[in-house]
Amino acid sequence: MRPAALAVLPVLIMAGCSPSPQGSGGPAIDVAPATLAGVDLNRPIRALGNEPFWAVTISPEGIIYSGVDRPEQTADNPGPLLQGTTARYEATTGTGKPMSVALIATTCSDGMSDRTYPLTAVVKVDGETLTGCAASVAALATAGESGLVVETAGPTPPAGPPPA
């Protein structure tokens, strides 16, 4: 090789190692698999509780907290921090308040139905600590009024009333 070609070679090698800028058509970034008690944490999850009635939906788009006689609060989803049998989401709501959601790999009963959920949820928001149960949104869509709430194999049924 000629000396000029040898001088350019390290630059070309380093350029191949550089990350491609956003939107440059580079390879897509894969989301690392994250499961807890058989629940895929990269798919939408719903935590819910009663007395008072509340719900938290965690999706790739964000975290939404709602409750009876409470204002809805939203936050970006930072992704779960997995530690043993617990996944934690630490976020800040749109009003600047901290929101924490812990999902724990222990079965849970909501106390109002005969359902058994795969996860226990502890939510801290607006100075309040709420305890309830959680499962994937897909599992909740297909669950009956009793038994274990788990995802079934096959496509998720469409939202809305069942076909006539």
CSV table of C-alpha atoms in Angstrom, one decimal:
chain,number,residue,atom,x,y,z
A,1,MET,CA,0.0,0.0,0.0
A,2,ARG,CA,1.1,3.5,-0.5
A,3,PRO,CA,1.8,5.8,2.4
A,4,ALA,CA,-1.1,8.1,1.6
A,5,ALA,CA,-3.5,5.2,1.6
A,6,LEU,CA,-2.1,4.0,4.9
A,7,ALA,CA,-2.7,7.5,6.4
A,8,VAL,CA,-6.4,7.4,5.5
A,9,LEU,CA,-7.0,3.8,6.7
A,10,PRO,CA,-7.3,4.6,10.4
A,11,VAL,CA,-9.8,7.4,9.7
A,12,LEU,CA,-12.0,5.0,7.7
A,13,ILE,CA,-11.8,2.4,10.4
A,14,MET,CA,-12.8,4.9,13.2
A,15,ALA,CA,-15.7,6.2,11.1
A,16,GLY,CA,-17.1,2.7,10.9
A,17,CYS,CA,-17.0,2.5,14.7
A,18,SER,CA,-18.9,5.7,15.3
A,19,PRO,CA,-22.5,5.6,16.2
A,20,SER,CA,-24.8,6.8,13.4
A,21,PRO,CA,-26.7,10.1,14.1
A,22,GLN,CA,-30.4,9.9,14.8
A,23,GLY,CA,-32.5,9.6,11.7
A,24,SER,CA,-29.5,8.7,9.5
A,25,GLY,CA,-31.0,5.4,8.5
A,26,GLY,CA,-28.7,3.5,10.8
A,27,PRO,CA,-29.7,0.3,12.5
A,28,ALA,CA,-32.7,0.3,14.8
A,29,ILE,CA,-31.9,0.2,18.5
A,30,ASP,CA,-33.4,-2.9,20.1
A,31,VAL,CA,-35.1,-2.6,23.4
A,32,ALA,CA,-33.6,-5.1,25.9
A,33,PRO,CA,-35.9,-7.8,26.9
A,34,ALA,CA,-37.3,-7.2,30.4
A,35,THR,CA,-39.7,-9.6,32.0
A,36,LEU,CA,-40.9,-10.0,35.6
A,37,ALA,CA,-43.1,-12.9,36.7
A,38,GLY,CA,-43.7,-13.7,33.0
A,39,VAL,CA,-44.9,-10.2,32.2
A,40,ASP,CA,-43.1,-8.4,29.3
A,41,LEU,CA,-42.3,-5.0,30.7
A,42,ASN,CA,-41.8,-3.6,27.2
A,43,ARG,CA,-45.5,-4.0,26.5
A,44,PRO,CA,-48.4,-2.0,28.1
A,45,ILE,CA,-49.0,-2.8,31.8
A,46,ARG,CA,-51.9,-1.8,34.0
A,47,ALA,CA,-51.7,-1.5,37.8
A,48,LEU,CA,-54.9,-1.0,39.7
A,49,GLY,CA,-56.2,-0.8,43.2
A,50,ASN,CA,-59.3,0.1,45.3
A,51,GLU,CA,-60.2,2.0,48.4
A,52,PRO,CA,-59.5,4.5,46.8
A,53,PHE,CA,-60.0,3.3,43.2
A,54,TRP,CA,-56.9,4.1,41.1
A,55,ALA,CA,-55.1,2.9,38.0
A,56,VAL,CA,-51.7,3.3,36.4
A,57,THR,CA,-51.0,2.5,32.8
A,58,ILE,CA,-47.3,2.0,31.9
A,59,SER,CA,-46.7,2.0,28.1
A,60,PRO,CA,-43.7,2.9,25.9
A,61,GLU,CA,-45.4,6.3,25.4
A,62,GLY,CA,-45.5,7.1,29.1
A,63,ILE,CA,-47.0,6.5,32.5
A,64,ILE,CA,-50.6,7.6,33.3
A,65,TYR,CA,-52.0,7.7,36.8
A,66,SER,CA,-55.8,8.2,37.3
A,67,GLY,CA,-58.0,7.9,40.3
A,68,VAL,CA,-61.5,8.7,41.4
A,69,ASP,CA,-61.7,12.3,42.5
A,70,ARG,CA,-58.0,12.8,41.6
A,71,PRO,CA,-56.5,14.6,38.7
A,72,GLU,CA,-54.9,12.5,36.0
A,73,GLN,CA,-51.1,12.8,36.0
A,74,THR,CA,-48.8,11.8,33.2
A,75,ALA,CA,-45.0,11.2,33.1
A,76,ASP,CA,-42.5,10.0,30.6
A,77,ASN,CA,-41.6,6.3,30.9
A,78,PRO,CA,-37.9,6.1,31.8
A,79,GLY,CA,-38.0,2.3,31.5
A,80,PRO,CA,-37.8,-0.1,34.3
A,81,LEU,CA,-34.9,-0.5,36.7
A,82,LEU,CA,-34.8,-4.3,37.4
A,83,GLN,CA,-33.4,-5.4,40.8
A,84,GLY,CA,-34.1,-9.0,41.7
A,85,THR,CA,-37.9,-9.5,41.8
A,86,THR,CA,-38.7,-5.8,41.5
A,87,ALA,CA,-39.0,-3.4,38.6
A,88,ARG,CA,-39.0,0.3,39.5
A,89,TYR,CA,-40.1,3.3,37.4
A,90,GLU,CA,-39.0,6.6,38.7
A,91,ALA,CA,-40.5,9.6,36.9
A,92,THR,CA,-41.6,13.2,37.2
A,93,THR,CA,-45.1,14.2,36.3
A,94,GLY,CA,-46.0,17.0,34.0
A,95,THR,CA,-46.6,19.1,37.1
A,96,GLY,CA,-43.1,18.5,38.4
A,97,LYS,CA,-44.1,16.0,41.1
A,98,PRO,CA,-42.2,12.7,41.6
A,99,MET,CA,-44.0,9.5,40.7
A,100,SER,CA,-42.7,6.0,41.6
A,101,VAL,CA,-44.1,2.7,40.5
A,102,ALA,CA,-42.7,-0.6,41.9
A,103,LEU,CA,-43.9,-3.8,40.4
A,104,ILE,CA,-43.0,-6.8,42.5
A,105,ALA,CA,-43.0,-10.5,41.3
A,106,THR,CA,-45.5,-11.7,43.9
A,107,THR,CA,-49.0,-12.8,43.2
A,108,CYS,CA,-51.7,-10.4,44.2
A,109,SER,CA,-55.5,-10.4,44.8
A,110,ASP,CA,-57.4,-7.2,44.3
A,111,GLY,CA,-59.8,-8.1,47.1
A,112,MET,CA,-62.9,-7.4,44.9
A,113,SER,CA,-62.8,-10.3,42.3
A,114,ASP,CA,-61.5,-13.8,42.3
A,115,ARG,CA,-58.6,-12.8,40.0
A,116,THR,CA,-55.0,-13.5,40.9
A,117,TYR,CA,-52.5,-11.1,39.3
A,118,PRO,CA,-48.8,-11.9,38.6
A,119,LEU,CA,-47.5,-8.7,40.1
A,120,THR,CA,-48.0,-6.6,43.2
A,121,ALA,CA,-47.9,-2.8,42.6
A,122,VAL,CA,-46.8,0.0,44.9
A,123,VAL,CA,-47.4,3.5,43.6
A,124,LYS,CA,-46.2,6.7,45.2
A,125,VAL,CA,-47.7,9.9,43.7
A,126,ASP,CA,-48.7,13.2,45.1
A,127,GLY,CA,-47.6,12.3,48.7
A,128,GLU,CA,-49.7,9.2,48.7
A,129,THR,CA,-48.7,5.5,48.7
A,130,LEU,CA,-51.1,3.1,47.0
A,131,THR,CA,-50.9,-0.7,46.9
A,132,GLY,CA,-52.6,-2.9,44.3
A,133,CYS,CA,-52.1,-5.5,41.6
A,134,ALA,CA,-50.7,-5.4,38.1
A,135,ALA,CA,-50.7,-7.4,34.8
A,136,SER,CA,-50.2,-6.8,31.1
A,137,VAL,CA,-53.0,-4.9,29.4
A,138,ALA,CA,-53.3,-7.9,27.0
A,139,ALA,CA,-53.8,-10.3,29.9
A,140,LEU,CA,-56.4,-8.1,31.5
A,141,ALA,CA,-58.3,-7.9,28.1
A,142,THR,CA,-58.7,-11.6,28.0
A,143,ALA,CA,-59.0,-12.4,31.7
A,144,GLY,CA,-62.3,-13.7,33.2
A,145,GLU,CA,-63.6,-12.7,36.6
A,146,SER,CA,-61.7,-15.4,38.3
A,147,GLY,CA,-58.4,-17.3,38.0
A,148,LEU,CA,-54.9,-16.2,37.1
A,149,VAL,CA,-54.5,-13.2,34.9
A,150,VAL,CA,-52.0,-14.3,32.2
A,151,GLU,CA,-51.5,-13.6,28.6
A,152,THR,CA,-52.7,-16.3,26.3
A,153,ALA,CA,-51.0,-17.4,23.2
A,154,GLY,CA,-52.3,-15.7,20.0
A,155,PRO,CA,-53.3,-12.2,19.0
A,156,THR,CA,-54.7,-9.7,21.5
A,157,PRO,CA,-58.4,-9.3,20.9
A,158,PRO,CA,-59.5,-5.9,19.6
A,159,ALA,CA,-60.8,-3.4,22.0
A,160,GLY,CA,-64.5,-2.9,22.1
A,161,PRO,CA,-67.6,-5.1,22.4
A,162,PRO,CA,-67.4,-8.7,21.3
A,163,PRO,CA,-68.7,-9.6,17.9
A,164,ALA,CA,-72.4,-10.4,17.8
